[in-house]
Amino acid sequence: MNLILLGPPGAGKGTQAARIIEKFDVPHISTGDIFRENIKEGTPLGQKAQEYMNKGELVPDSLVIEIATDRLTKDDCKDGFLLDGFPRTVEQAETLDKFLAEAGKKVDHVLDIDVAPEILMERLTGRRVCKSCGATYHVTNIPPKVEGVCDSCGGQLYQRDDDTAETVGNRIDVYNSQTKPLIEYYEKAGNISHLDGSARLEDLFAEIVKILGE
Ligand code: AP5
Ligand code: MG
Ligand code: ZN
């Protein structure tokens, strides 16, 4: 099963991805996570990506496409994958389609999670992420049992550099102008489902399972 999670920053893509990969046993491929790992390790790719990410801009297509397609050639993707945050431009989507077609594959499902902008701001400025395992929390919506500490691994929680009010505002604008056109792109392909991301986490996941099948 080849899946794509589409939706604005803060829609809950990463949160749902954690559950989807557990149930459907596919690798989680988040281009944002790949960039953040590179930033942490101080690689040249990380340094380039950081300039764009801190401003809430998209990293240039040429860089992102290479990283994503390279990841998709790995052995663990042969029976399926879950893309989170890729593609994000029409050019990325077209390149992905060509890349998959060459391997005799296609995108099976696009899950489009939508949430109103005022909710996105509150979700992102309140998000906390585990430094060790990447688990995602929210200070009020989905708080950890102990403040600042990850429930699953005891790691320290931190706030992403791009989760400030100013950067979040720009990320939402960039989503609307550059990524939203993908909804129409996949409408034409006929493989997109629209989901209400303001629903409770477990209810949204139940909807996703209904769409993908048990
Ligand atoms: P990326 O890391 O992909 O960030 P994003 O798309 O902005 O999305 P987020 O991770 O912020 O949100 P999410 O939907 O995963 O929400 P989450 O589940 O965490 O990209 C970062 C940057 O990298 C980009 O800005 C760009 O610069 C670059 N980049 C990456 N990919 C690129 C590409 N393809 N092309 C170009 N550049 C690229 O949830 C958010 C919060 O809400 C959490 O606190 C969570 O606990 C809470 N929450 C989740 N679900 C619920 C719920 N149902 N109810 C209440 N609260 C909830
Ligand atoms: Mg995410
Ligand atoms: Zn953790």
PDB file of C-alpha atoms and ligand atoms in Angstrom:
ATOM      1  CA  MET A   1       0.000   0.000   0.000  1.00  0.00           C
ATOM      2  CA  ASN A   2       1.548   3.269  -1.203  1.00  0.00           C
ATOM      3  CA  LEU A   3       0.130   6.145   0.821  1.00  0.00           C
ATOM      4  CA  ILE A   4       0.444   9.914   1.003  1.00  0.00           C
ATOM      5  CA  LEU A   5      -0.579  12.137   3.920  1.00  0.00           C
ATOM      6  CA  LEU A   6      -1.489  15.603   2.735  1.00  0.00           C
ATOM      7  CA  GLY A   7      -2.555  18.571   4.835  1.00  0.00           C
ATOM      8  CA  PRO A   8      -1.464  21.891   6.316  1.00  0.00           C
ATOM      9  CA  PRO A   9       1.220  22.161   9.010  1.00  0.00           C
ATOM     10  CA  GLY A  10      -0.331  21.037  12.278  1.00  0.00           C
ATOM     11  CA  ALA A  11      -3.119  19.002  10.642  1.00  0.00           C
ATOM     12  CA  GLY A  12      -1.928  15.915  12.508  1.00  0.00           C
ATOM     13  CA  LYS A  13      -0.025  14.131   9.725  1.00  0.00           C
ATOM     14  CA  GLY A  14       2.824  12.982  11.981  1.00  0.00           C
ATOM     15  CA  THR A  15       0.432  12.035  14.776  1.00  0.00           C
ATOM     16  CA  GLN A  16      -1.676   9.842  12.489  1.00  0.00           C
ATOM     17  CA  ALA A  17       1.413   8.483  10.717  1.00  0.00           C
ATOM     18  CA  ALA A  18       2.644   6.962  13.972  1.00  0.00           C
ATOM     19  CA  ARG A  19      -0.575   4.948  14.209  1.00  0.00           C
ATOM     20  CA  ILE A  20      -0.891   4.094  10.518  1.00  0.00           C
ATOM     21  CA  ILE A  21       2.603   2.587  10.261  1.00  0.00           C
ATOM     22  CA  GLU A  22       1.980   0.458  13.326  1.00  0.00           C
ATOM     23  CA  LYS A  23      -1.286  -0.947  11.998  1.00  0.00           C
ATOM     24  CA  PHE A  24      -0.355  -1.313   8.327  1.00  0.00           C
ATOM     25  CA  ASP A  25       3.341  -2.091   8.734  1.00  0.00           C
ATOM     26  CA  VAL A  26       4.750   0.380   6.189  1.00  0.00           C
ATOM     27  CA  PRO A  27       7.749   2.687   6.689  1.00  0.00           C
ATOM     28  CA  HIS A  28       7.056   6.320   7.646  1.00  0.00           C
ATOM     29  CA  ILE A  29       8.845   8.702   5.300  1.00  0.00           C
ATOM     30  CA  SER A  30       8.724  12.298   6.513  1.00  0.00           C
ATOM     31  CA  THR A  31      10.896  14.674   4.501  1.00  0.00           C
ATOM     32  CA  GLY A  32      10.687  17.144   7.403  1.00  0.00           C
ATOM     33  CA  ASP A  33      12.105  14.487   9.765  1.00  0.00           C
ATOM     34  CA  ILE A  34      14.897  13.664   7.286  1.00  0.00           C
ATOM     35  CA  PHE A  35      15.863  17.348   7.155  1.00  0.00           C
ATOM     36  CA  ARG A  36      15.743  17.698  10.951  1.00  0.00           C
ATOM     37  CA  GLU A  37      18.037  14.663  11.336  1.00  0.00           C
ATOM     38  CA  ASN A  38      20.483  16.249   8.886  1.00  0.00           C
ATOM     39  CA  ILE A  39      20.356  19.542  10.787  1.00  0.00           C
ATOM     40  CA  LYS A  40      21.103  17.697  14.020  1.00  0.00           C
ATOM     41  CA  GLU A  41      24.078  15.952  12.416  1.00  0.00           C
ATOM     42  CA  GLY A  42      25.280  19.189  10.824  1.00  0.00           C
ATOM     43  CA  THR A  43      25.442  17.767   7.282  1.00  0.00           C
ATOM     44  CA  PRO A  44      25.660  20.109   4.235  1.00  0.00           C
ATOM     45  CA  LEU A  45      22.095  19.087   3.326  1.00  0.00           C
ATOM     46  CA  GLY A  46      20.936  20.037   6.831  1.00  0.00           C
ATOM     47  CA  GLN A  47      22.645  23.413   6.614  1.00  0.00           C
ATOM     48  CA  LYS A  48      20.962  24.193   3.297  1.00  0.00           C
ATOM     49  CA  ALA A  49      17.533  22.980   4.425  1.00  0.00           C
ATOM     50  CA  GLN A  50      17.662  24.895   7.719  1.00  0.00           C
ATOM     51  CA  GLU A  51      17.771  28.269   5.967  1.00  0.00           C
ATOM     52  CA  TYR A  52      14.402  27.588   4.369  1.00  0.00           C
ATOM     53  CA  MET A  53      12.792  25.737   7.273  1.00  0.00           C
ATOM     54  CA  ASN A  54      13.471  28.470   9.813  1.00  0.00           C
ATOM     55  CA  LYS A  55      11.653  30.950   7.599  1.00  0.00           C
ATOM     56  CA  GLY A  56       8.783  28.554   6.978  1.00  0.00           C
ATOM     57  CA  GLU A  57       9.624  28.356   3.267  1.00  0.00           C
ATOM     58  CA  LEU A  58       9.765  25.177   1.223  1.00  0.00           C
ATOM     59  CA  VAL A  59      13.150  23.601   0.593  1.00  0.00           C
ATOM     60  CA  PRO A  60      13.784  23.739  -3.206  1.00  0.00           C
ATOM     61  CA  ASP A  61      12.224  20.916  -5.246  1.00  0.00           C
ATOM     62  CA  SER A  62      15.564  19.739  -6.650  1.00  0.00           C
ATOM     63  CA  LEU A  63      16.866  18.943  -3.138  1.00  0.00           C
ATOM     64  CA  VAL A  64      13.678  17.396  -1.781  1.00  0.00           C
ATOM     65  CA  ILE A  65      12.953  15.211  -4.791  1.00  0.00           C
ATOM     66  CA  GLU A  66      16.381  13.608  -4.707  1.00  0.00           C
ATOM     67  CA  ILE A  67      16.107  12.805  -1.021  1.00  0.00           C
ATOM     68  CA  ALA A  68      12.593  11.404  -1.248  1.00  0.00           C
ATOM     69  CA  THR A  69      13.161   9.247  -4.323  1.00  0.00           C
ATOM     70  CA  ASP A  70      16.424   7.966  -2.864  1.00  0.00           C
ATOM     71  CA  ARG A  71      14.591   6.932   0.304  1.00  0.00           C
ATOM     72  CA  LEU A  72      11.901   5.186  -1.759  1.00  0.00           C
ATOM     73  CA  THR A  73      14.459   2.910  -3.409  1.00  0.00           C
ATOM     74  CA  LYS A  74      15.320   1.371  -0.029  1.00  0.00           C
ATOM     75  CA  ASP A  75      14.339  -2.230   0.511  1.00  0.00           C
ATOM     76  CA  ASP A  76      11.758  -1.520   3.237  1.00  0.00           C
ATOM     77  CA  CYS A  77       9.602   0.377   0.692  1.00  0.00           C
ATOM     78  CA  LYS A  78       9.090  -2.551  -1.656  1.00  0.00           C
ATOM     79  CA  ASP A  79       5.675  -3.532  -0.216  1.00  0.00           C
ATOM     80  CA  GLY A  80       4.482  -0.015   0.502  1.00  0.00           C
ATOM     81  CA  PHE A  81       5.249   3.259   2.248  1.00  0.00           C
ATOM     82  CA  LEU A  82       3.642   6.227   3.943  1.00  0.00           C
ATOM     83  CA  LEU A  83       4.826   9.611   2.691  1.00  0.00           C
ATOM     84  CA  ASP A  84       4.275  12.469   5.170  1.00  0.00           C
ATOM     85  CA  GLY A  85       4.960  16.004   3.929  1.00  0.00           C
ATOM     86  CA  PHE A  86       5.994  14.885   0.440  1.00  0.00           C
ATOM     87  CA  PRO A  87       4.976  15.789  -2.242  1.00  0.00           C
ATOM     88  CA  ARG A  88       4.322  19.436  -1.428  1.00  0.00           C
ATOM     89  CA  THR A  89       4.380  21.027  -4.896  1.00  0.00           C
ATOM     90  CA  VAL A  90       2.887  19.961  -8.210  1.00  0.00           C
ATOM     91  CA  GLU A  91       6.396  19.424  -9.556  1.00  0.00           C
ATOM     92  CA  GLN A  92       7.172  17.050  -6.678  1.00  0.00           C
ATOM     93  CA  ALA A  93       3.910  15.150  -7.310  1.00  0.00           C
ATOM     94  CA  GLU A  94       4.563  14.803 -11.026  1.00  0.00           C
ATOM     95  CA  THR A  95       8.106  13.597 -10.439  1.00  0.00           C
ATOM     96  CA  LEU A  96       6.896  11.102  -7.862  1.00  0.00           C
ATOM     97  CA  ASP A  97       4.305   9.698 -10.260  1.00  0.00           C
ATOM     98  CA  LYS A  98       6.929   9.261 -12.976  1.00  0.00           C
ATOM     99  CA  PHE A  99       9.391   7.710 -10.545  1.00  0.00           C
ATOM    100  CA  LEU A 100       6.812   5.181  -9.311  1.00  0.00           C
ATOM    101  CA  ALA A 101       5.548   4.399 -12.818  1.00  0.00           C
ATOM    102  CA  GLU A 102       9.084   3.462 -13.869  1.00  0.00           C
ATOM    103  CA  ALA A 103       9.076   0.885 -11.082  1.00  0.00           C
ATOM    104  CA  GLY A 104       5.615  -0.369 -12.078  1.00  0.00           C
ATOM    105  CA  LYS A 105       4.056   1.255  -8.995  1.00  0.00           C
ATOM    106  CA  LYS A 106       1.569   4.014  -8.236  1.00  0.00           C
ATOM    107  CA  VAL A 107       0.136   6.064  -5.398  1.00  0.00           C
ATOM    108  CA  ASP A 108      -2.763   4.028  -4.000  1.00  0.00           C
ATOM    109  CA  HIS A 109      -4.316   6.506  -1.562  1.00  0.00           C
ATOM    110  CA  VAL A 110      -3.949  10.159  -0.653  1.00  0.00           C
ATOM    111  CA  LEU A 111      -5.331  11.055   2.766  1.00  0.00           C
ATOM    112  CA  ASP A 112      -6.051  14.782   2.865  1.00  0.00           C
ATOM    113  CA  ILE A 113      -6.399  15.988   6.450  1.00  0.00           C
ATOM    114  CA  ASP A 114      -7.909  19.453   6.740  1.00  0.00           C
ATOM    115  CA  VAL A 115      -8.078  21.732   9.766  1.00  0.00           C
ATOM    116  CA  ALA A 116      -9.116  25.417  10.100  1.00  0.00           C
ATOM    117  CA  PRO A 117      -6.193  27.904  10.264  1.00  0.00           C
ATOM    118  CA  GLU A 118      -7.009  29.187  13.768  1.00  0.00           C
ATOM    119  CA  ILE A 119      -6.723  25.644  15.144  1.00  0.00           C
ATOM    120  CA  LEU A 120      -3.403  25.090  13.329  1.00  0.00           C
ATOM    121  CA  MET A 121      -1.754  28.034  15.079  1.00  0.00           C
ATOM    122  CA  GLU A 122      -2.776  26.788  18.526  1.00  0.00           C
ATOM    123  CA  ARG A 123      -1.691  23.236  17.718  1.00  0.00           C
ATOM    124  CA  LEU A 124       1.752  24.172  16.457  1.00  0.00           C
ATOM    125  CA  THR A 125       2.704  26.715  19.090  1.00  0.00           C
ATOM    126  CA  GLY A 126       1.657  24.150  21.741  1.00  0.00           C
ATOM    127  CA  ARG A 127       3.404  21.169  20.152  1.00  0.00           C
ATOM    128  CA  ARG A 128       6.209  19.384  22.001  1.00  0.00           C
ATOM    129  CA  VAL A 129       8.346  16.634  20.453  1.00  0.00           C
ATOM    130  CA  CYS A 130      10.511  13.972  22.113  1.00  0.00           C
ATOM    131  CA  LYS A 131      14.223  14.478  21.461  1.00  0.00           C
ATOM    132  CA  SER A 132      14.905  10.754  21.644  1.00  0.00           C
ATOM    133  CA  CYS A 133      12.021   8.969  19.894  1.00  0.00           C
ATOM    134  CA  GLY A 134      10.183  11.761  18.038  1.00  0.00           C
ATOM    135  CA  ALA A 135       6.812  11.152  19.750  1.00  0.00           C
ATOM    136  CA  THR A 136       4.580  14.216  19.466  1.00  0.00           C
ATOM    137  CA  TYR A 137       2.561  15.846  22.257  1.00  0.00           C
ATOM    138  CA  HIS A 138       0.578  19.014  22.817  1.00  0.00           C
ATOM    139  CA  VAL A 139       0.714  21.038  26.024  1.00  0.00           C
ATOM    140  CA  THR A 140      -3.074  20.985  26.462  1.00  0.00           C
ATOM    141  CA  ASN A 141      -4.613  18.696  23.776  1.00  0.00           C
ATOM    142  CA  ILE A 142      -2.327  15.688  24.189  1.00  0.00           C
ATOM    143  CA  PRO A 143      -0.156  16.351  27.250  1.00  0.00           C
ATOM    144  CA  PRO A 144       2.472  13.884  28.495  1.00  0.00           C
ATOM    145  CA  LYS A 145       1.877  12.375  31.934  1.00  0.00           C
ATOM    146  CA  VAL A 146       4.847  14.336  33.326  1.00  0.00           C
ATOM    147  CA  GLU A 147       5.470  17.810  31.907  1.00  0.00           C
ATOM    148  CA  GLY A 148       8.472  17.918  29.557  1.00  0.00           C
ATOM    149  CA  VAL A 149       9.018  14.135  29.642  1.00  0.00           C
ATOM    150  CA  CYS A 150       8.097  11.581  26.954  1.00  0.00           C
ATOM    151  CA  ASP A 151       5.569   8.934  28.072  1.00  0.00           C
ATOM    152  CA  SER A 152       7.026   6.209  25.852  1.00  0.00           C
ATOM    153  CA  CYS A 153      10.777   6.584  26.395  1.00  0.00           C
ATOM    154  CA  GLY A 154      11.376   9.112  29.187  1.00  0.00           C
ATOM    155  CA  GLY A 155      13.166  11.430  26.724  1.00  0.00           C
ATOM    156  CA  GLN A 156      13.171  15.204  26.994  1.00  0.00           C
ATOM    157  CA  LEU A 157      10.487  17.159  25.106  1.00  0.00           C
ATOM    158  CA  TYR A 158      11.408  20.221  23.031  1.00  0.00           C
ATOM    159  CA  GLN A 159       9.750  22.803  20.827  1.00  0.00           C
ATOM    160  CA  ARG A 160      10.588  22.803  17.099  1.00  0.00           C
ATOM    161  CA  ASP A 161      12.451  25.915  15.860  1.00  0.00           C
ATOM    162  CA  ASP A 162       9.758  26.527  13.246  1.00  0.00           C
ATOM    163  CA  ASP A 163       6.854  26.377  15.728  1.00  0.00           C
ATOM    164  CA  THR A 164       6.945  30.091  16.587  1.00  0.00           C
ATOM    165  CA  ALA A 165       3.815  32.161  15.812  1.00  0.00           C
ATOM    166  CA  GLU A 166       5.578  34.118  13.060  1.00  0.00           C
ATOM    167  CA  THR A 167       6.972  31.100  11.219  1.00  0.00           C
ATOM    168  CA  VAL A 168       3.747  29.136  11.599  1.00  0.00           C
ATOM    169  CA  GLY A 169       1.856  31.995   9.890  1.00  0.00           C
ATOM    170  CA  ASN A 170       4.203  31.821   6.923  1.00  0.00           C
ATOM    171  CA  ARG A 171       4.059  28.009   6.770  1.00  0.00           C
ATOM    172  CA  ILE A 172       0.255  28.186   6.508  1.00  0.00           C
ATOM    173  CA  ASP A 173       0.494  30.789   3.689  1.00  0.00           C
ATOM    174  CA  VAL A 174       3.062  28.654   1.869  1.00  0.00           C
ATOM    175  CA  TYR A 175       0.794  25.614   2.238  1.00  0.00           C
ATOM    176  CA  ASN A 176      -2.149  27.508   0.741  1.00  0.00           C
ATOM    177  CA  SER A 177      -0.216  28.840  -2.236  1.00  0.00           C
ATOM    178  CA  GLN A 178       2.126  25.929  -3.075  1.00  0.00           C
ATOM    179  CA  THR A 179       0.717  22.708  -1.624  1.00  0.00           C
ATOM    180  CA  LYS A 180      -3.066  23.101  -1.731  1.00  0.00           C
ATOM    181  CA  PRO A 181      -3.105  22.787  -5.565  1.00  0.00           C
ATOM    182  CA  LEU A 182      -2.158  19.136  -5.002  1.00  0.00           C
ATOM    183  CA  ILE A 183      -5.696  18.475  -3.814  1.00  0.00           C
ATOM    184  CA  GLU A 184      -6.947  19.169  -7.331  1.00  0.00           C
ATOM    185  CA  TYR A 185      -4.043  17.179  -8.792  1.00  0.00           C
ATOM    186  CA  TYR A 186      -5.094  14.067  -6.847  1.00  0.00           C
ATOM    187  CA  GLU A 187      -8.834  14.741  -7.392  1.00  0.00           C
ATOM    188  CA  LYS A 188      -8.067  14.264 -11.078  1.00  0.00           C
ATOM    189  CA  ALA A 189      -6.197  11.054 -10.319  1.00  0.00           C
ATOM    190  CA  GLY A 190      -9.266   9.955  -8.328  1.00  0.00           C
ATOM    191  CA  ASN A 191      -7.443   8.493  -5.332  1.00  0.00           C
ATOM    192  CA  ILE A 192      -7.891  11.147  -2.635  1.00  0.00           C
ATOM    193  CA  SER A 193     -10.046  11.034   0.538  1.00  0.00           C
ATOM    194  CA  HIS A 194     -10.842  14.114   2.600  1.00  0.00           C
ATOM    195  CA  LEU A 195     -10.741  13.900   6.378  1.00  0.00           C
ATOM    196  CA  ASP A 196     -11.724  16.259   9.165  1.00  0.00           C
ATOM    197  CA  GLY A 197      -8.507  16.855  11.080  1.00  0.00           C
ATOM    198  CA  SER A 198     -10.263  18.718  13.884  1.00  0.00           C
ATOM    199  CA  ALA A 199     -11.780  15.439  15.019  1.00  0.00           C
ATOM    200  CA  ARG A 200     -10.389  13.666  18.079  1.00  0.00           C
ATOM    201  CA  LEU A 201      -7.151  11.821  17.383  1.00  0.00           C
ATOM    202  CA  GLU A 202      -8.710   8.346  17.850  1.00  0.00           C
ATOM    203  CA  ASP A 203     -11.823   9.191  15.794  1.00  0.00           C
ATOM    204  CA  LEU A 204      -9.697  10.457  12.928  1.00  0.00           C
ATOM    205  CA  PHE A 205      -7.608   7.302  13.025  1.00  0.00           C
ATOM    206  CA  ALA A 206     -10.781   5.183  12.945  1.00  0.00           C
ATOM    207  CA  GLU A 207     -11.878   7.079   9.816  1.00  0.00           C
ATOM    208  CA  ILE A 208      -8.510   6.377   8.187  1.00  0.00           C
ATOM    209  CA  VAL A 209      -8.757   2.670   8.976  1.00  0.00           C
ATOM    210  CA  LYS A 210     -12.243   2.635   7.442  1.00  0.00           C
ATOM    211  CA  ILE A 211     -10.836   4.122   4.222  1.00  0.00           C
ATOM    212  CA  LEU A 212      -7.784   1.877   4.013  1.00  0.00           C
ATOM    213  CA  GLY A 213      -9.604  -1.251   5.140  1.00  0.00           C
ATOM    214  CA  GLU A 214      -8.897  -3.370   8.228  1.00  0.00           C
TER     215      GLU A 214
HETATM  216  P1  AP5 B   1       7.247  19.055   8.194  1.00  0.00           P
HETATM  217  O1  AP5 B   1       8.064  18.515   9.278  1.00  0.00           O
HETATM  218  O2  AP5 B   1       6.630  18.159   7.223  1.00  0.00           O
HETATM  219  O3  AP5 B   1       6.167  19.995   8.852  1.00  0.00           O
HETATM  220  P2  AP5 B   1       4.700  20.426   8.394  1.00  0.00           P
HETATM  221  O4  AP5 B   1       4.186  19.911   7.105  1.00  0.00           O
HETATM  222  O5  AP5 B   1       4.724  21.889   8.529  1.00  0.00           O
HETATM  223  O6  AP5 B   1       3.761  19.693   9.324  1.00  0.00           O
HETATM  224  P3  AP5 B   1       3.949  19.501  10.846  1.00  0.00           P
HETATM  225  O7  AP5 B   1       4.904  18.429  11.139  1.00  0.00           O
HETATM  226  O8  AP5 B   1       4.187  20.845  11.457  1.00  0.00           O
HETATM  227  O9  AP5 B   1       2.448  19.082  11.258  1.00  0.00           O
HETATM  228  P4  AP5 B   1       1.746  17.657  11.307  1.00  0.00           P
HETATM  229  O10 AP5 B   1       0.626  17.674  10.339  1.00  0.00           O
HETATM  230  O11 AP5 B   1       2.719  16.539  11.226  1.00  0.00           O
HETATM  231  O12 AP5 B   1       1.103  17.743  12.760  1.00  0.00           O
HETATM  232  P5  AP5 B   1       1.399  16.891  14.109  1.00  0.00           P
HETATM  233  O13 AP5 B   1       0.889  15.508  13.943  1.00  0.00           O
HETATM  234  O14 AP5 B   1       2.779  17.080  14.566  1.00  0.00           O
HETATM  235  O15 AP5 B   1       8.117  20.123   7.353  1.00  0.00           O
HETATM  236  C1  AP5 B   1       8.900  21.085   8.006  1.00  0.00           C
HETATM  237  C2  AP5 B   1       9.631  21.945   6.972  1.00  0.00           C
HETATM  238  O16 AP5 B   1      10.510  21.116   6.201  1.00  0.00           O
HETATM  239  C3  AP5 B   1       8.753  22.638   5.935  1.00  0.00           C
HETATM  240  O17 AP5 B   1       8.256  23.873   6.419  1.00  0.00           O
HETATM  241  C4  AP5 B   1       9.743  22.811   4.779  1.00  0.00           C
HETATM  242  O18 AP5 B   1      10.616  23.888   5.023  1.00  0.00           O
HETATM  243  C5  AP5 B   1      10.570  21.528   4.848  1.00  0.00           C
HETATM  244  N1  AP5 B   1      10.006  20.468   4.006  1.00  0.00           N
HETATM  245  C6  AP5 B   1       9.570  19.255   4.420  1.00  0.00           C
HETATM  246  N2  AP5 B   1       9.087  18.537   3.393  1.00  0.00           N
HETATM  247  C7  AP5 B   1       9.235  19.316   2.288  1.00  0.00           C
HETATM  248  C8  AP5 B   1       8.899  19.138   0.917  1.00  0.00           C
HETATM  249  N3  AP5 B   1       8.326  18.011   0.475  1.00  0.00           N
HETATM  250  N4  AP5 B   1       9.197  20.152   0.067  1.00  0.00           N
HETATM  251  C9  AP5 B   1       9.787  21.281   0.483  1.00  0.00           C
HETATM  252  N5  AP5 B   1      10.109  21.523   1.774  1.00  0.00           N
HETATM  253  C10 AP5 B   1       9.827  20.538   2.670  1.00  0.00           C
HETATM  254  O19 AP5 B   1       0.382  17.641  15.101  1.00  0.00           O
HETATM  255  C11 AP5 B   1       0.531  19.008  15.427  1.00  0.00           C
HETATM  256  C12 AP5 B   1       0.106  19.252  16.882  1.00  0.00           C
HETATM  257  O20 AP5 B   1      -1.289  19.000  17.030  1.00  0.00           O
HETATM  258  C13 AP5 B   1       0.811  18.339  17.898  1.00  0.00           C
HETATM  259  O21 AP5 B   1       1.042  19.059  19.079  1.00  0.00           O
HETATM  260  C14 AP5 B   1      -0.209  17.212  18.145  1.00  0.00           C
HETATM  261  O22 AP5 B   1      -0.059  16.653  19.427  1.00  0.00           O
HETATM  262  C15 AP5 B   1      -1.531  17.957  17.988  1.00  0.00           C
HETATM  263  N6  AP5 B   1      -2.585  17.126  17.440  1.00  0.00           N
HETATM  264  C16 AP5 B   1      -2.468  16.208  16.434  1.00  0.00           C
HETATM  265  N7  AP5 B   1      -3.668  15.632  16.157  1.00  0.00           N
HETATM  266  C17 AP5 B   1      -4.560  16.206  16.999  1.00  0.00           C
HETATM  267  C18 AP5 B   1      -5.973  16.041  17.195  1.00  0.00           C
HETATM  268  N8  AP5 B   1      -6.695  15.191  16.448  1.00  0.00           N
HETATM  269  N9  AP5 B   1      -6.582  16.810  18.139  1.00  0.00           N
HETATM  270  C19 AP5 B   1      -5.856  17.706  18.886  1.00  0.00           C
HETATM  271  N10 AP5 B   1      -4.531  17.895  18.745  1.00  0.00           N
HETATM  272  C20 AP5 B   1      -3.880  17.158  17.810  1.00  0.00           C
HETATM  273 MG    MG B   2       4.832  16.412  10.963  1.00  0.00          MG
HETATM  274 ZN    ZN B   3      10.290   9.565  23.461  1.00  0.00          ZN
END
